[in-house]
Amino acid sequence: MCFVMVGCKYIADIYPVQFVKTAHPLSVGLVLVGTAFFLSVEMFFIVPMIFDTGGVLYKLAWLVAIFIVYNLLGNMLACYRTDSSVASLPRDRQIPDPEEEHLWHHCDYCQMLVPPRSWHCRLCNGCILRRDHHCIFTATCIGHNNYRYFFWFTVYLTIGTFLSLATHLLLVIVNEEMRRRYMLFFISHSVFVAGSIKFDLMCVWINLILVFNVYAFVFPLVMMAYQVPTLYLNTTFYTPSDFRYNKGFRENFKTFMGSRGVWTFISPTIKSPLIHDGTQWETKQPSVTTC
């Protein structure tokens, strides 16, 4: 995973325009095609083999699948459409107040002062408020304004691939019982050889998808492994050891999720205004020891 990230960063630094034109469509397409593929396999092939299609569990599985896909794609789209650049600020907030000017720093690319925790992205060609990283799977930079959507996108991607993997493993567990029932059916219909070949091919297909599913689950899981500490400690992907802005989990969570907090998990359409515009960040006050 680290090798892929380092390789992508190396290419992006040398050929930023070509990287965006190539990596963004491929990565976004991979998410869309992968979502459609696993949804179709799960709901039209795997789940009907586990649950009775007329039962409550099958209907519940459909509701859960629709909810996950809606939030996965909805947060992905909202992340892309939400601008976290310094240029998205009102004109009067793009210039620091005199008492804040010493906290801002100069961007050599934009040739202007930018707020603390903001830094330049060559792929987006602009400075990003509390820039976390550039995500090729949402085709945009992840920063102060759209971090909420990226985080839930990652969460739902992890949940979706985990449930898909879990149903595959459940199918493997009950596979022997299915084999017995299939063999009885094939023998009773005098098609044992043809039926056995068909069943074996089906098992190969299931095992192949299972391998794909493992990789599909590991990738968002690694993404989550980076983002959970980031949210918990109020750091960023590239500054994981900078704890100056950590105000405790509850305050950190509200800072990035907005006033509605955990309710943003339900839908990307829930309005949850952020508590500030991303230009002012409180730091921990150093402790004073008296003798």
XYZ file of C-alpha atoms in Angstrom:
291
model
C 0.000 0.000 0.000
C 2.782 2.426 0.932
C 4.589 1.510 -2.292
C 1.501 2.413 -4.342
C 1.054 5.738 -2.522
C 4.702 6.694 -2.912
C 4.633 5.709 -6.577
C 1.491 7.749 -7.255
C 2.924 10.774 -5.459
C 6.159 10.521 -7.438
C 4.328 10.436 -10.785
C 1.881 13.162 -9.716
C 4.727 15.511 -8.759
C 6.391 15.107 -12.164
C 3.307 14.957 -14.417
C 0.417 16.551 -12.446
C -1.854 17.304 -15.419
C -1.406 13.904 -17.051
C -1.848 12.195 -13.676
C -5.196 13.912 -13.062
C -6.485 13.110 -16.557
C -5.548 9.453 -16.171
C -5.815 8.539 -12.494
C -9.092 10.294 -11.714
C -11.276 8.589 -14.373
C -9.689 5.188 -13.743
C -10.025 5.405 -9.967
C -13.569 6.771 -9.943
C -14.536 4.212 -12.576
C -13.036 1.448 -10.434
C -15.243 2.445 -7.498
C -18.382 2.662 -9.641
C -17.770 -0.590 -11.522
C -16.691 -2.380 -8.354
C -19.795 -1.212 -6.492
C -22.097 -2.339 -9.303
C -20.268 -5.671 -9.629
C -20.301 -6.648 -5.960
C -23.881 -5.415 -5.499
C -25.061 -7.519 -8.436
C -23.150 -10.625 -7.363
C -24.303 -10.315 -3.772
C -27.970 -9.579 -4.283
C -28.659 -11.691 -7.379
C -26.364 -14.639 -6.744
C -24.872 -14.999 -3.241
C -27.675 -13.793 -0.957
C -30.450 -15.801 -2.707
C -28.349 -18.938 -2.120
C -28.203 -18.204 1.622
C -31.608 -16.746 2.453
C -35.105 -17.611 1.275
C -36.017 -15.004 -1.350
C -39.489 -14.766 0.131
C -38.262 -14.313 3.697
C -37.665 -11.313 5.926
C -33.857 -11.682 5.937
C -33.684 -11.452 2.153
C -35.771 -8.272 2.143
C -33.676 -6.860 4.979
C -30.505 -7.627 3.006
C -31.858 -5.577 0.105
C -32.658 -2.616 2.376
C -29.172 -2.716 3.914
C -27.535 -2.974 0.476
C -29.493 -0.005 -0.893
C -28.704 2.067 2.208
C -24.970 1.327 1.952
C -24.735 2.008 -1.793
C -26.733 5.230 -1.432
C -24.404 6.552 1.271
C -21.257 5.296 -0.439
C -21.996 6.982 -3.754
C -23.764 9.956 -2.159
C -20.803 10.825 0.058
C -18.429 10.232 -2.832
C -20.339 12.734 -4.994
C -20.737 15.248 -2.152
C -17.009 15.028 -1.434
C -16.216 15.834 -5.062
C -18.704 18.719 -5.260
C -17.709 20.378 -1.958
C -14.875 22.851 -2.412
C -12.294 22.987 0.387
C -9.929 25.410 -1.318
C -8.914 28.756 0.137
C -10.558 30.293 -2.931
C -13.937 29.011 -1.683
C -13.796 31.457 1.239
C -15.593 34.809 0.998
C -13.298 37.473 -0.398
C -12.929 39.230 2.944
C -11.848 35.971 4.647
C -9.111 35.281 2.091
C -7.146 38.090 3.687
C -6.077 37.728 7.332
C -7.087 40.188 10.004
C -4.106 42.188 11.305
C -4.073 40.262 14.602
C -4.071 36.919 12.723
C -1.547 37.765 10.013
C 1.383 36.259 11.927
C -0.417 32.893 12.009
C -0.821 32.713 8.231
C 1.979 31.635 5.915
C 3.009 32.493 2.387
C 2.345 30.079 -0.494
C 5.069 30.268 -3.123
C 2.742 28.848 -5.793
C -0.310 31.054 -5.139
C 1.851 34.037 -4.144
C -0.430 34.928 -1.247
C -0.885 34.417 2.471
C -2.966 31.343 3.357
C -4.537 30.240 6.667
C -2.798 27.891 9.110
C -2.978 24.175 8.191
C -3.578 25.112 4.545
C -1.107 24.057 1.906
C -0.841 23.860 -1.834
C -1.951 20.963 -4.040
C -0.373 20.849 -7.483
C -3.114 18.549 -8.761
C -5.889 20.950 -7.729
C -3.689 23.968 -8.525
C -4.631 25.767 -5.318
C -4.278 25.859 -1.541
C -6.647 23.666 0.455
C -8.046 24.470 3.897
C -6.658 21.981 6.432
C -5.499 19.826 3.553
C -5.459 16.149 4.462
C -4.487 14.587 1.125
C -5.503 14.376 -2.536
C -7.869 11.465 -3.132
C -7.952 10.002 -6.649
C -11.080 7.970 -5.802
C -13.122 11.123 -5.225
C -11.107 13.141 -7.783
C -10.489 15.990 -5.390
C -8.499 17.166 -2.397
C -9.745 16.249 1.049
C -9.835 19.266 3.313
C -11.813 21.103 5.963
C -15.125 21.415 4.096
C -15.415 17.947 2.573
C -13.640 15.763 5.126
C -17.008 14.676 6.525
C -18.049 13.169 3.198
C -14.712 11.483 2.603
C -14.727 9.896 6.049
C -18.228 8.420 5.642
C -17.385 7.366 2.084
C -14.485 5.372 3.529
C -16.667 3.973 6.320
C -19.400 2.780 3.965
C -16.851 1.358 1.546
C -15.421 -0.657 4.432
C -18.847 -1.765 5.693
C -20.037 -2.734 2.218
C -16.987 -4.807 1.343
C -17.009 -6.411 4.816
C -20.642 -7.515 4.505
C -19.944 -8.789 1.012
C -16.984 -10.761 2.330
C -19.029 -12.068 5.259
C -21.784 -13.433 2.993
C -19.182 -15.081 0.773
C -17.616 -16.778 3.787
C -21.056 -17.836 4.998
C -21.705 -19.372 1.597
C -18.423 -21.272 1.794
C -19.396 -22.595 5.238
C -22.714 -23.955 3.988
C -21.148 -25.112 0.726
C -20.923 -28.759 1.777
C -24.616 -28.899 2.567
C -25.339 -27.267 -0.784
C -23.123 -29.820 -2.526
C -25.092 -32.661 -0.928
C -28.404 -31.179 -2.003
C -27.152 -30.480 -5.518
C -25.814 -34.004 -5.884
C -29.149 -35.474 -4.803
C -30.911 -33.250 -7.312
C -28.565 -34.153 -10.156
C -28.776 -37.909 -9.407
C -32.555 -37.835 -9.237
C -32.671 -36.121 -12.621
C -30.024 -38.418 -14.200
C -27.693 -35.529 -14.970
C -25.029 -36.330 -12.391
C -21.959 -35.732 -14.603
C -23.204 -32.517 -16.196
C -24.570 -31.281 -12.871
C -21.332 -32.062 -11.045
C -19.294 -30.104 -13.617
C -21.699 -27.198 -13.390
C -21.486 -27.168 -9.605
C -17.675 -27.319 -9.641
C -17.542 -24.384 -12.045
C -19.855 -22.469 -9.752
C -17.519 -23.167 -6.796
C -14.536 -21.899 -8.785
C -16.485 -18.740 -9.605
C -17.410 -18.204 -5.953
C -13.822 -18.701 -4.795
C -12.507 -16.300 -7.443
C -14.929 -13.587 -6.371
C -13.981 -14.290 -2.764
C -10.341 -13.482 -3.562
C -11.385 -10.210 -5.231
C -13.561 -9.420 -2.230
C -10.652 -9.853 0.187
C -8.606 -7.274 -1.722
C -11.647 -4.989 -2.029
C -12.072 -5.117 1.754
C -8.405 -4.663 2.691
C -7.991 -1.431 0.703
C -10.713 0.659 2.443
C -9.726 -0.953 5.738
C -6.221 0.488 5.323
C -7.765 3.852 4.462
C -9.802 3.658 7.672
C -6.663 2.807 9.632
C -5.263 6.189 8.563
C -8.436 8.229 8.972
C -9.673 7.093 12.391
C -6.563 8.440 14.216
C -6.735 11.557 12.038
C -10.282 12.262 13.177
C -9.640 11.216 16.777
C -6.549 13.394 17.218
C -7.369 16.221 14.778
C -4.292 15.637 12.658
C -3.867 15.099 8.906
C -2.606 12.310 6.682
C 0.773 13.998 6.238
C 1.091 15.344 9.814
C 0.082 12.367 11.991
C 2.338 13.470 14.868
C 1.109 17.059 15.093
C -1.127 17.051 18.176
C -1.300 20.815 18.644
C -4.926 20.999 17.498
C -6.269 18.032 19.460
C -9.154 19.287 21.619
C -10.540 15.907 22.590
C -12.523 13.445 20.501
C -15.921 15.089 20.954
C -14.731 18.544 19.899
C -12.596 17.106 17.084
C -15.551 15.122 15.774
C -17.813 18.169 15.809
C -15.136 20.233 14.059
C -15.175 17.967 11.007
C -18.736 16.612 11.048
C -20.487 19.852 11.942
C -23.303 20.633 14.352
C -25.237 17.413 13.615
C -22.258 15.261 14.547
C -22.842 11.520 14.288
C -26.215 12.030 12.566
C -24.293 12.780 9.375
C -23.719 9.021 9.217
C -27.321 8.557 8.065
C -27.153 10.558 4.840
C -24.864 12.965 2.963
C -27.869 15.246 2.420
C -28.196 16.065 6.137
C -27.271 19.707 6.707
C -24.545 19.998 9.316
C -22.870 23.435 9.348
C -19.231 23.425 10.432
C -18.337 25.374 13.552
C -15.805 27.571 11.719
C -14.609 28.291 8.178
C -11.222 26.578 8.442
C -9.089 29.709 8.833
C -8.848 29.802 12.635
C -7.448 26.842 14.546
C -7.009 26.839 18.300
C -3.861 25.177 19.586
C -3.108 23.678 22.961
C -1.768 26.170 25.426
C 1.598 25.146 26.852
C 1.456 24.207 30.503
C 3.102 26.601 32.899
C 5.078 25.231 35.830
C 5.617 27.457 38.853
C 8.428 26.997 41.355
